[in-house]
Coordinates of C-alpha atoms in Angstrom, one line a residue:
M60 CA 18.8 54.2 32.8
S61 CA 15.0 54.1 33.0
D62 CA 12.8 57.2 33.7
P63 CA 9.9 57.1 36.3
T64 CA 7.5 55.7 33.7
G65 CA 9.8 52.7 33.2
R66 CA 10.8 53.7 29.7
N67 CA 14.4 53.0 28.8
D68 CA 15.9 55.9 26.8
G69 CA 19.4 54.7 26.8
R70 CA 19.4 52.1 24.0
T71 CA 21.7 52.8 21.2
A72 CA 21.1 52.1 17.5
L73 CA 23.8 49.4 17.7
E74 CA 21.9 47.7 20.6
V75 CA 18.7 47.7 18.6
L76 CA 20.5 46.3 15.6
D77 CA 22.1 43.5 17.7
Y78 CA 18.7 42.7 19.2
L79 CA 17.1 42.4 15.8
V80 CA 20.0 40.4 14.4
T81 CA 19.7 37.9 17.2
H82 CA 16.0 37.4 16.6
L83 CA 16.6 37.1 12.8
N84 CA 19.0 34.3 13.5
G85 CA 16.5 32.6 15.7
A86 CA 13.9 32.8 13.0
L87 CA 16.3 31.4 10.5
R88 CA 17.2 28.4 12.7
R89 CA 13.7 27.6 14.0
T90 CA 11.4 29.2 11.4
G91 CA 8.3 27.4 12.5
M92 CA 8.5 28.8 16.0
Y93 CA 8.8 32.4 14.7
G94 CA 6.0 32.3 12.1
G95 CA 7.4 30.9 8.9
E96 CA 8.9 32.6 5.8
T97 CA 6.9 35.8 6.3
A98 CA 8.5 36.3 9.7
I99 CA 11.9 35.9 8.2
R100 CA 11.2 38.6 5.7
L101 CA 9.8 40.9 8.4
Y102 CA 13.0 40.4 10.5
L103 CA 15.1 41.1 7.4
D104 CA 13.1 44.3 6.8
A105 CA 13.7 45.4 10.4
V106 CA 17.4 44.5 10.4
A107 CA 18.0 46.2 7.1
F108 CA 16.3 49.4 8.4
A109 CA 18.3 49.4 11.6
D110 CA 21.5 48.8 9.6
A111 CA 20.6 51.5 7.0
S112 CA 20.7 48.8 4.4
E113 CA 17.2 48.8 3.0
Q114 CA 18.4 49.3 -0.6
A115 CA 20.8 46.4 -0.4
W116 CA 18.1 44.1 1.1
Q117 CA 15.6 45.1 -1.6
Q118 CA 18.2 44.5 -4.3
E119 CA 19.0 41.1 -2.9
L120 CA 15.3 40.2 -3.1
K121 CA 15.1 41.4 -6.7
D122 CA 18.1 39.4 -7.6
L123 CA 16.6 36.3 -6.0
Q124 CA 13.4 36.9 -8.1
T125 CA 15.6 37.3 -11.3
R126 CA 17.3 34.0 -10.5
R127 CA 13.9 32.3 -10.1
G128 CA 14.5 31.6 -6.4
F129 CA 11.4 33.6 -5.3
F130 CA 8.0 33.0 -6.8
A131 CA 4.5 34.4 -5.9
A132 CA 4.6 31.9 -3.0
G133 CA 8.1 33.2 -2.0
V134 CA 11.1 31.0 -1.7
R135 CA 8.8 28.2 -0.7
G136 CA 7.3 28.3 -4.1
A137 CA 10.7 27.8 -5.7
F138 CA 11.4 24.7 -3.7
Q139 CA 7.9 23.3 -4.4
D140 CA 8.5 23.8 -8.1
L141 CA 11.8 22.1 -7.8
W142 CA 10.8 18.9 -5.9
G143 CA 7.3 19.3 -4.6
D144 CA 8.5 19.8 -1.1
A145 CA 9.5 23.0 0.8
H146 CA 10.7 22.3 4.3
E147 CA 11.3 25.4 6.5
G148 CA 15.1 24.7 6.8
A149 CA 15.6 24.8 3.1
V150 CA 13.6 28.0 2.7
A151 CA 15.4 29.6 5.6
S152 CA 18.8 28.8 4.1
V153 CA 18.1 30.9 1.0
Y154 CA 17.4 33.9 3.2
A155 CA 20.4 33.0 5.3
E156 CA 22.6 33.5 2.1
I157 CA 21.4 37.1 2.0
A158 CA 22.0 37.6 5.7
Y159 CA 25.4 36.1 5.3
R160 CA 26.4 38.5 2.5
Q161 CA 25.1 41.5 4.5
G162 CA 27.0 40.4 7.6
W163 CA 23.9 39.5 9.7
L164 CA 24.3 35.7 9.9
Q165 CA 25.7 34.5 13.1
L166 CA 27.8 31.3 12.6
D167 CA 28.1 28.5 15.1
R168 CA 31.4 27.5 13.4
A169 CA 33.4 29.2 10.8
L170 CA 35.3 27.1 8.3
T171 CA 38.8 27.8 7.2
S172 CA 39.2 28.6 3.5
A173 CA 40.8 25.2 3.0
E174 CA 37.8 23.4 4.5
H175 CA 35.4 25.5 2.4
H176 CA 37.3 24.8 -0.8
E177 CA 37.4 21.0 0.0
I178 CA 33.6 20.9 0.3
R179 CA 33.2 22.6 -3.0
R180 CA 35.8 20.4 -4.6
V181 CA 34.3 17.1 -3.6
S182 CA 30.6 17.9 -3.6
E183 CA 29.7 16.7 -7.1
T184 CA 31.3 13.3 -6.9
W185 CA 30.3 12.9 -3.2
C186 CA 26.7 13.3 -4.2
H187 CA 26.8 10.4 -6.6
K188 CA 25.8 8.1 -3.7
D189 CA 23.0 8.5 -1.2
R190 CA 24.1 10.0 2.0
F191 CA 22.6 10.6 5.5
L192 CA 22.9 13.3 8.1
S193 CA 25.7 11.5 10.0
D194 CA 27.6 11.1 6.7
V195 CA 27.6 14.8 6.1
V196 CA 28.8 15.6 9.6
T197 CA 31.4 12.9 9.6
A198 CA 32.8 14.1 6.3
F199 CA 32.7 17.9 6.8
G200 CA 32.3 18.4 10.6
P201 CA 29.6 20.3 12.5
P202 CA 27.7 22.8 10.4
S203 CA 28.2 26.6 10.6
V204 CA 24.4 26.8 10.9
L205 CA 21.7 24.2 11.3
F206 CA 18.3 25.1 9.9
G207 CA 15.5 23.0 11.2
G208 CA 16.4 21.7 14.6
N209 CA 17.8 18.4 15.9
N210 CA 14.9 16.1 15.7
P211 CA 15.9 13.3 13.2
N212 CA 12.3 12.8 12.2
Y213 CA 12.2 16.1 10.3
P214 CA 14.0 17.5 7.3
K215 CA 16.8 20.0 7.8
T216 CA 19.5 21.9 6.0
L217 CA 23.2 22.1 7.1
A218 CA 25.1 25.2 6.0
Y219 CA 28.9 25.6 5.9
A220 CA 30.6 29.0 5.7
T221 CA 33.8 30.8 6.4
G222 CA 34.0 34.1 8.3
Q223 CA 34.4 35.9 4.9
R224 CA 30.9 36.9 3.8
N225 CA 32.0 37.1 0.1
D226 CA 32.4 33.3 0.1
T227 CA 29.5 31.1 -0.9
L228 CA 27.2 29.6 1.7
L229 CA 27.3 25.8 1.1
C230 CA 24.1 24.0 1.9
F231 CA 23.2 20.3 2.3
H232 CA 19.4 19.7 2.1
L233 CA 18.2 16.6 3.9
W234 CA 14.7 15.2 4.0
N235 CA 12.7 13.0 6.4
S236 CA 9.2 12.7 7.5
F237 CA 6.8 10.5 9.5
A238 CA 6.0 7.2 7.8
A239 CA 2.4 6.2 6.9
D240 CA 2.6 3.4 9.5
S241 CA -0.5 2.8 11.6
T242 CA 1.4 0.6 14.1
S243 CA 3.5 3.5 15.3
S244 CA 2.9 7.2 15.7
S245 CA 6.6 8.1 15.7
A246 CA 8.1 6.0 13.0
S247 CA 9.9 8.0 10.4
V248 CA 10.7 7.1 6.8
H249 CA 14.4 7.1 7.5
A250 CA 16.3 6.5 10.8
E251 CA 17.9 9.8 10.1
P252 CA 17.5 12.5 7.4
V253 CA 18.7 11.5 3.9
L254 CA 20.5 13.9 1.7
W255 CA 18.6 15.2 -1.3
A256 CA 20.9 17.8 -2.7
F257 CA 23.9 20.0 -2.2
R258 CA 23.5 23.7 -3.1
Q259 CA 26.0 26.4 -3.9
G260 CA 25.2 29.7 -5.6
G261 CA 24.3 29.4 -9.3
T262 CA 23.3 32.0 -11.9
L263 CA 19.8 30.6 -11.8
F264 CA 18.4 29.1 -8.5
T265 CA 18.3 25.6 -10.0
D266 CA 21.9 25.9 -11.3
G267 CA 23.3 25.6 -7.8
F268 CA 21.9 22.1 -7.0
T269 CA 23.8 18.8 -7.2
F270 CA 21.3 16.0 -6.5
T271 CA 21.9 12.6 -4.9
P272 CA 20.2 9.6 -6.4
E273 CA 17.5 9.9 -3.7
G274 CA 17.1 13.6 -4.4
S275 CA 16.8 12.9 -8.2
A276 CA 14.1 10.3 -7.5
S277 CA 12.2 12.7 -5.4
R278 CA 11.8 15.0 -8.4
L279 CA 9.9 12.3 -10.4
P280 CA 6.2 13.1 -11.0
G281 CA 4.0 11.3 -8.5
A282 CA 6.9 10.1 -6.3
S283 CA 5.6 9.4 -2.8
R284 CA 7.3 11.0 0.2
T285 CA 5.3 9.3 2.9
E286 CA 5.7 5.6 2.5
P287 CA 8.8 4.0 3.9
E288 CA 9.0 1.2 1.3
I289 CA 9.5 3.7 -1.6
R290 CA 13.1 3.8 -2.7
R291 CA 14.3 2.2 0.5
G292 CA 16.3 -0.3 -1.5
N293 CA 18.6 2.4 -3.0
S294 CA 18.8 4.4 0.3
A295 CA 21.1 2.0 2.1
R296 CA 24.0 3.7 3.8
S297 CA 27.0 4.1 1.6
E298 CA 30.5 4.1 3.1

């Protein structure tokens, strides 16, 4: 009910929390539209306050710093240090782990425990070959959360999770970009994003990564990420 001034005085604390959680999940999925990594942290600040969980959120951030997943430049700095690239979906997925543990992450699909276990079981050997976006979805189904949008020209991260927030958020980091091709303004390096790494927990941030051949090559000093001919030979689709 609104008073004569138009002010709504009937909102409950739960309604405010739900509103903030919805926008947090929007910022995680489409980070660029909401203002980047800083916006995610601001939404987490607000959600934690509305949920009376400020201490838990601050401890999560401290733990992330201890694990070297958060530098002076934030989570972005940790990814740049890892492979010289820090796309928004990868950055968002790290904050999504925190939201997941705190019960704030809204899943589009919850895995069964068996499905979750199977991804963890096969991930290391599965990443011995180069994989593409369609390979991940074919093997493991639609993600629980997609970070980075649907445009195949851009990198993205696919996350898989159960409804149990004590389980690990399993993330597939995929990369793509526009090629340095003067004949086309829309040509991308790959027809679809290529898998660089699978990530699951880890004592230190870097401990949780399993790299594909393409992902390992991307970590080499001076490796180009803009020219389509680089490493195209070893990026052919594997069955």
